[in-house]
């Protein structure tokens, strides 16, 4: 049973560029949440998708947007990258029907230069 | 403002020692508290606590919640080098909502 997968593993972008990160949830899961983890900090909630709609959003600017596809996979898009966007981006999947524990993927390390 | 605070921020112990990690919280809405272990990238789920005073155990790890004093403890007994990791706690306001994490406790177990 494949767990949560994310791509790419690492990414280097230049300030002002745009980036798209991808996440495939664990089999049987229908909800995807995205988190940003800066070095030495705990993960910070960006938003959550369920039934292809954004259900909840954290305190992040509109430069951060997302999408969920019919197969439950999800994308995180960040526009106009800032140096402060450099972080580990974690995707977590869950399913209310089976306890709703969030299982995390290995993350995408984004470096903005 | 909601906050989740973990202590200590880091600690170094010898193999075989017992470790106690603390997580206190002040949040508007609370349904459960979760503990994760993060070794390199993906946090791995350890425990979810919803009821005060009921200890959850898994091998050498155990955890308990006090939802009157608003804290939780994670204990690791007979530590091994493989226990070296960052331990994260998080609160959840409802059955499906966002997790609010603390900054984590870095545990280093030396041989």
mmCIF file of C-alpha atoms in Angstrom:
data_model
loop_
_atom_site.group_PDB
_atom_site.id
_atom_site.type_symbol
_atom_site.label_atom_id
_atom_site.label_comp_id
_atom_site.label_asym_id
_atom_site.label_seq_id
_atom_site.Cartn_x
_atom_site.Cartn_y
_atom_site.Cartn_z
ATOM 1 C CA UNK A 1 0.000 0.000 0.000
ATOM 2 C CA UNK A 2 1.670 3.199 -1.168
ATOM 3 C CA UNK A 3 1.732 5.959 1.364
ATOM 4 C CA UNK A 4 1.542 9.658 0.613
ATOM 5 C CA UNK A 5 3.847 10.626 -2.234
ATOM 6 C CA UNK A 6 5.105 14.063 -3.187
ATOM 7 C CA UNK A 7 7.040 15.456 -6.122
ATOM 8 C CA UNK A 8 9.533 16.817 -6.717
ATOM 9 C CA UNK A 9 11.829 15.995 -3.784
ATOM 10 C CA UNK A 10 13.878 19.151 -4.101
ATOM 11 C CA UNK A 11 13.407 22.349 -6.045
ATOM 12 C CA UNK A 12 15.443 25.498 -6.491
ATOM 13 C CA UNK A 13 13.701 28.608 -7.790
ATOM 14 C CA UNK A 14 14.543 32.262 -8.213
ATOM 15 C CA UNK A 15 12.707 35.056 -6.404
ATOM 16 C CA UNK A 16 9.642 36.124 -8.393
ATOM 17 C CA UNK A 17 9.140 32.790 -10.108
ATOM 18 C CA UNK A 18 6.183 30.457 -9.725
ATOM 19 C CA UNK A 19 6.257 26.848 -8.478
ATOM 20 C CA UNK A 20 3.878 23.861 -8.471
ATOM 21 C CA UNK A 21 4.199 21.020 -5.976
ATOM 22 C CA UNK A 22 2.300 17.755 -6.273
ATOM 23 C CA UNK A 23 0.843 15.266 -3.807
ATOM 24 C CA UNK A 24 -0.810 11.872 -4.152
ATOM 25 C CA UNK A 25 -2.721 10.779 -1.072
ATOM 26 C CA UNK A 26 -2.605 7.415 0.629
ATOM 27 C CA UNK A 27 -4.955 4.860 -0.872
ATOM 28 C CA UNK A 28 -8.475 5.279 0.520
ATOM 29 C CA UNK A 29 -7.920 8.875 1.620
ATOM 30 C CA UNK A 30 -10.008 11.724 0.208
ATOM 31 C CA UNK A 31 -8.717 14.786 2.063
ATOM 32 C CA UNK A 32 -5.412 16.548 1.452
ATOM 33 C CA UNK A 33 -3.816 19.179 3.676
ATOM 34 C CA UNK A 34 -0.716 21.225 2.915
ATOM 35 C CA UNK A 35 1.778 22.510 5.486
ATOM 36 C CA UNK A 36 4.869 24.707 5.326
ATOM 37 C CA UNK A 37 7.738 23.862 7.676
ATOM 38 C CA UNK A 38 10.537 26.400 8.027
ATOM 39 C CA UNK A 39 13.846 25.238 9.465
ATOM 40 C CA UNK A 40 13.617 24.638 13.203
ATOM 41 C CA UNK A 41 9.863 25.228 13.315
ATOM 42 C CA UNK A 42 6.781 23.070 13.421
ATOM 43 C CA UNK A 43 4.640 22.721 10.295
ATOM 44 C CA UNK A 44 2.244 25.592 9.591
ATOM 45 C CA UNK A 45 -1.146 24.836 8.017
ATOM 46 C CA UNK A 46 -1.649 26.313 4.550
ATOM 47 C CA UNK A 47 -4.987 24.839 3.417
ATOM 48 C CA UNK A 48 -7.056 21.680 3.143
ATOM 49 C CA UNK A 49 -8.906 20.213 0.161
ATOM 50 C CA UNK A 50 -11.896 17.902 0.187
ATOM 51 C CA UNK A 51 -14.172 17.030 -2.708
ATOM 52 C CA UNK A 52 -12.079 19.265 -4.955
ATOM 53 C CA UNK A 53 -12.787 22.347 -2.862
ATOM 54 C CA UNK A 54 -10.731 24.317 -0.371
ATOM 55 C CA UNK A 55 -12.352 23.544 2.959
ATOM 56 C CA UNK A 56 -10.077 25.438 5.324
ATOM 57 C CA UNK A 57 -7.277 27.939 4.945
ATOM 58 C CA UNK A 58 -4.505 29.064 7.258
ATOM 59 C CA UNK A 59 -2.893 32.462 7.492
ATOM 60 C CA UNK A 60 -1.149 32.465 4.125
ATOM 61 C CA UNK A 61 -1.405 35.095 1.357
ATOM 62 C CA UNK A 62 -3.274 34.584 -1.896
ATOM 63 C CA UNK A 63 0.036 33.821 -3.607
ATOM 64 C CA UNK A 64 -0.529 30.331 -2.226
ATOM 65 C CA UNK A 65 -3.239 28.465 -4.106
ATOM 66 C CA UNK A 66 -4.163 24.878 -4.621
ATOM 67 C CA UNK A 67 -6.239 22.372 -6.443
ATOM 68 C CA UNK A 68 -7.600 18.889 -5.869
ATOM 69 C CA UNK A 69 -8.331 16.537 -8.720
ATOM 70 C CA UNK A 70 -11.103 13.907 -9.008
ATOM 71 C CA UNK A 71 -8.590 11.177 -8.086
ATOM 72 C CA UNK A 72 -7.944 13.105 -4.811
ATOM 73 C CA UNK A 73 -4.403 14.132 -5.758
ATOM 74 C CA UNK A 74 -3.538 17.750 -5.145
ATOM 75 C CA UNK A 75 -1.278 20.577 -6.251
ATOM 76 C CA UNK A 76 0.108 23.530 -4.334
ATOM 77 C CA UNK A 77 0.985 26.612 -6.378
ATOM 78 C CA UNK A 78 3.032 29.515 -5.119
ATOM 79 C CA UNK A 79 3.340 32.674 -7.216
ATOM 80 C CA UNK A 80 5.823 35.531 -6.994
ATOM 81 C CA UNK A 81 8.202 33.550 -4.814
ATOM 82 C CA UNK A 82 9.929 35.299 -1.929
ATOM 83 C CA UNK A 83 13.112 34.258 -0.152
ATOM 84 C CA UNK A 84 10.953 33.566 2.901
ATOM 85 C CA UNK A 85 9.046 30.884 1.010
ATOM 86 C CA UNK A 86 12.082 28.610 1.314
ATOM 87 C CA UNK A 87 10.880 25.686 3.419
ATOM 88 C CA UNK A 88 9.860 22.044 3.479
ATOM 89 C CA UNK A 89 6.350 21.693 2.070
ATOM 90 C CA UNK A 90 4.468 18.747 3.522
ATOM 91 C CA UNK A 91 1.325 17.151 2.234
ATOM 92 C CA UNK A 92 -0.878 15.102 4.543
ATOM 93 C CA UNK A 93 -3.807 12.917 3.588
ATOM 94 C CA UNK A 94 -6.682 11.652 5.682
ATOM 95 C CA UNK A 95 -10.170 10.230 5.513
ATOM 96 C CA UNK A 96 -12.920 11.070 7.959
ATOM 97 C CA UNK A 97 -14.477 7.660 7.453
ATOM 98 C CA UNK A 98 -11.393 5.942 8.888
ATOM 99 C CA UNK A 99 -10.382 8.010 11.873
ATOM 100 C CA UNK A 100 -9.115 11.058 10.047
ATOM 101 C CA UNK A 101 -5.530 10.716 11.255
ATOM 102 C CA UNK A 102 -3.286 12.722 8.975
ATOM 103 C CA UNK A 103 -0.491 10.789 7.266
ATOM 104 C CA UNK A 104 2.363 12.882 5.925
ATOM 105 C CA UNK A 105 4.380 12.575 2.761
ATOM 106 C CA UNK A 106 8.164 13.028 2.630
ATOM 107 C CA UNK A 107 7.834 16.666 1.605
ATOM 108 C CA UNK A 108 9.299 18.898 -1.073
ATOM 109 C CA UNK A 109 12.292 21.024 -0.099
ATOM 110 C CA UNK A 110 11.916 24.385 -1.845
ATOM 111 C CA UNK A 111 14.843 26.782 -1.945
ATOM 112 C CA UNK A 112 14.276 30.302 -3.266
ATOM 113 C CA UNK A 113 17.418 32.209 -4.243
ATOM 114 C CA UNK B 1 -4.045 33.829 19.735
ATOM 115 C CA UNK B 2 -3.923 30.031 19.734
ATOM 116 C CA UNK B 3 -0.592 28.547 20.703
ATOM 117 C CA UNK B 4 1.026 25.172 21.264
ATOM 118 C CA UNK B 5 4.257 25.199 23.238
ATOM 119 C CA UNK B 6 6.679 22.309 23.570
ATOM 120 C CA UNK B 7 9.463 21.919 26.096
ATOM 121 C CA UNK B 8 12.300 21.417 26.240
ATOM 122 C CA UNK B 9 13.368 22.592 22.786
ATOM 123 C CA UNK B 10 16.125 20.001 22.737
ATOM 124 C CA UNK B 11 17.801 17.431 24.937
ATOM 125 C CA UNK B 12 20.601 14.894 24.809
ATOM 126 C CA UNK B 13 20.333 11.604 26.695
ATOM 127 C CA UNK B 14 22.242 8.332 26.900
ATOM 128 C CA UNK B 15 20.847 5.055 25.640
ATOM 129 C CA UNK B 16 18.660 3.470 28.293
ATOM 130 C CA UNK B 17 17.542 6.764 29.828
ATOM 131 C CA UNK B 18 13.894 7.805 30.122
ATOM 132 C CA UNK B 19 12.725 10.938 28.338
ATOM 133 C CA UNK B 20 9.698 13.078 29.172
ATOM 134 C CA UNK B 21 8.495 15.625 26.630
ATOM 135 C CA UNK B 22 5.937 18.294 27.393
ATOM 136 C CA UNK B 23 3.289 19.956 25.255
ATOM 137 C CA UNK B 24 1.027 22.707 26.572
ATOM 138 C CA UNK B 25 -1.700 24.391 24.611
ATOM 139 C CA UNK B 26 -4.000 27.378 24.650
ATOM 140 C CA UNK B 27 -6.461 27.091 21.783
ATOM 141 C CA UNK B 28 -9.942 28.356 21.118
ATOM 142 C CA UNK B 29 -11.326 25.014 20.027
ATOM 143 C CA UNK B 30 -9.932 21.637 21.041
ATOM 144 C CA UNK B 31 -10.922 18.149 20.058
ATOM 145 C CA UNK B 32 -7.706 16.133 20.137
ATOM 146 C CA UNK B 33 -3.945 16.279 20.572
ATOM 147 C CA UNK B 34 -1.583 14.357 18.322
ATOM 148 C CA UNK B 35 2.074 13.366 18.647
ATOM 149 C CA UNK B 36 4.356 12.830 15.657
ATOM 150 C CA UNK B 37 7.977 11.721 15.263
ATOM 151 C CA UNK B 38 9.984 13.456 12.540
ATOM 152 C CA UNK B 39 13.333 11.875 11.704
ATOM 153 C CA UNK B 40 14.217 13.413 8.383
ATOM 154 C CA UNK B 41 11.206 14.649 6.491
ATOM 155 C CA UNK B 42 7.815 12.993 6.906
ATOM 156 C CA UNK B 43 6.331 13.245 10.412
ATOM 157 C CA UNK B 44 5.094 9.796 11.402
ATOM 158 C CA UNK B 45 1.999 9.443 13.563
ATOM 159 C CA UNK B 46 2.471 8.217 17.145
ATOM 160 C CA UNK B 47 -0.647 8.918 19.197
ATOM 161 C CA UNK B 48 -3.945 10.757 19.154
ATOM 162 C CA UNK B 49 -5.403 11.722 22.524
ATOM 163 C CA UNK B 50 -8.924 12.946 23.081
ATOM 164 C CA UNK B 51 -9.794 11.916 26.615
ATOM 165 C CA UNK B 52 -8.126 13.299 29.693
ATOM 166 C CA UNK B 53 -6.345 10.901 32.016
ATOM 167 C CA UNK B 54 -6.291 7.898 29.687
ATOM 168 C CA UNK B 55 -2.762 6.753 28.871
ATOM 169 C CA UNK B 56 -1.950 5.469 25.419
ATOM 170 C CA UNK B 57 0.989 3.100 24.997
ATOM 171 C CA UNK B 58 2.928 1.705 22.102
ATOM 172 C CA UNK B 59 5.989 -0.289 23.059
ATOM 173 C CA UNK B 60 8.382 1.987 24.930
ATOM 174 C CA UNK B 61 6.338 5.090 24.156
ATOM 175 C CA UNK B 62 3.387 6.339 26.141
ATOM 176 C CA UNK B 63 1.380 9.534 26.295
ATOM 177 C CA UNK B 64 -1.308 11.099 28.424
ATOM 178 C CA UNK B 65 -3.511 14.159 28.146
ATOM 179 C CA UNK B 66 -4.715 16.538 30.846
ATOM 180 C CA UNK B 67 -7.411 18.687 29.258
ATOM 181 C CA UNK B 68 -8.074 20.624 32.452
ATOM 182 C CA UNK B 69 -4.481 21.824 32.883
ATOM 183 C CA UNK B 70 -4.121 21.859 29.072
ATOM 184 C CA UNK B 71 -1.026 19.781 28.554
ATOM 185 C CA UNK B 72 0.185 16.423 27.342
ATOM 186 C CA UNK B 73 3.274 14.348 28.109
ATOM 187 C CA UNK B 74 5.115 11.921 25.866
ATOM 188 C CA UNK B 75 7.350 9.418 27.637
ATOM 189 C CA UNK B 76 10.025 7.279 26.040
ATOM 190 C CA UNK B 77 11.553 4.594 28.264
ATOM 191 C CA UNK B 78 14.785 2.638 27.689
ATOM 192 C CA UNK B 79 15.757 5.023 24.878
ATOM 193 C CA UNK B 80 17.628 3.747 21.840
ATOM 194 C CA UNK B 81 19.650 5.646 19.233
ATOM 195 C CA UNK B 82 16.767 5.101 16.817
ATOM 196 C CA UNK B 83 14.632 7.331 19.030
ATOM 197 C CA UNK B 84 16.726 10.329 17.969
ATOM 198 C CA UNK B 85 14.301 12.641 16.167
ATOM 199 C CA UNK B 86 12.180 15.753 16.478
ATOM 200 C CA UNK B 87 8.968 15.061 18.360
ATOM 201 C CA UNK B 88 6.036 17.252 17.380
ATOM 202 C CA UNK B 89 2.730 17.744 19.117
ATOM 203 C CA UNK B 90 -0.314 19.295 17.486
ATOM 204 C CA UNK B 91 -3.856 20.170 18.468
ATOM 205 C CA UNK B 92 -6.892 19.722 16.266
ATOM 206 C CA UNK B 93 -10.050 21.803 16.762
ATOM 207 C CA UNK B 94 -12.543 19.337 15.263
ATOM 208 C CA UNK B 95 -12.733 15.921 13.684
ATOM 209 C CA UNK B 96 -11.225 16.965 10.363
ATOM 210 C CA UNK B 97 -9.642 20.347 10.832
ATOM 211 C CA UNK B 98 -6.171 21.716 10.542
ATOM 212 C CA UNK B 99 -3.386 20.662 12.879
ATOM 213 C CA UNK B 100 -1.683 23.392 14.887
ATOM 214 C CA UNK B 101 1.841 22.301 15.712
ATOM 215 C CA UNK B 102 4.329 23.266 18.356
ATOM 216 C CA UNK B 103 7.935 23.950 17.385
ATOM 217 C CA UNK B 104 9.015 20.447 18.344
ATOM 218 C CA UNK B 105 11.533 18.914 20.740
ATOM 219 C CA UNK B 106 14.830 17.676 19.283
ATOM 220 C CA UNK B 107 15.876 14.464 21.070
ATOM 221 C CA UNK B 108 19.388 13.092 20.615
ATOM 222 C CA UNK B 109 20.153 9.667 22.096
ATOM 223 C CA UNK B 110 23.871 8.928 22.367
ATOM 224 C CA UNK B 111 25.286 5.396 22.550
#
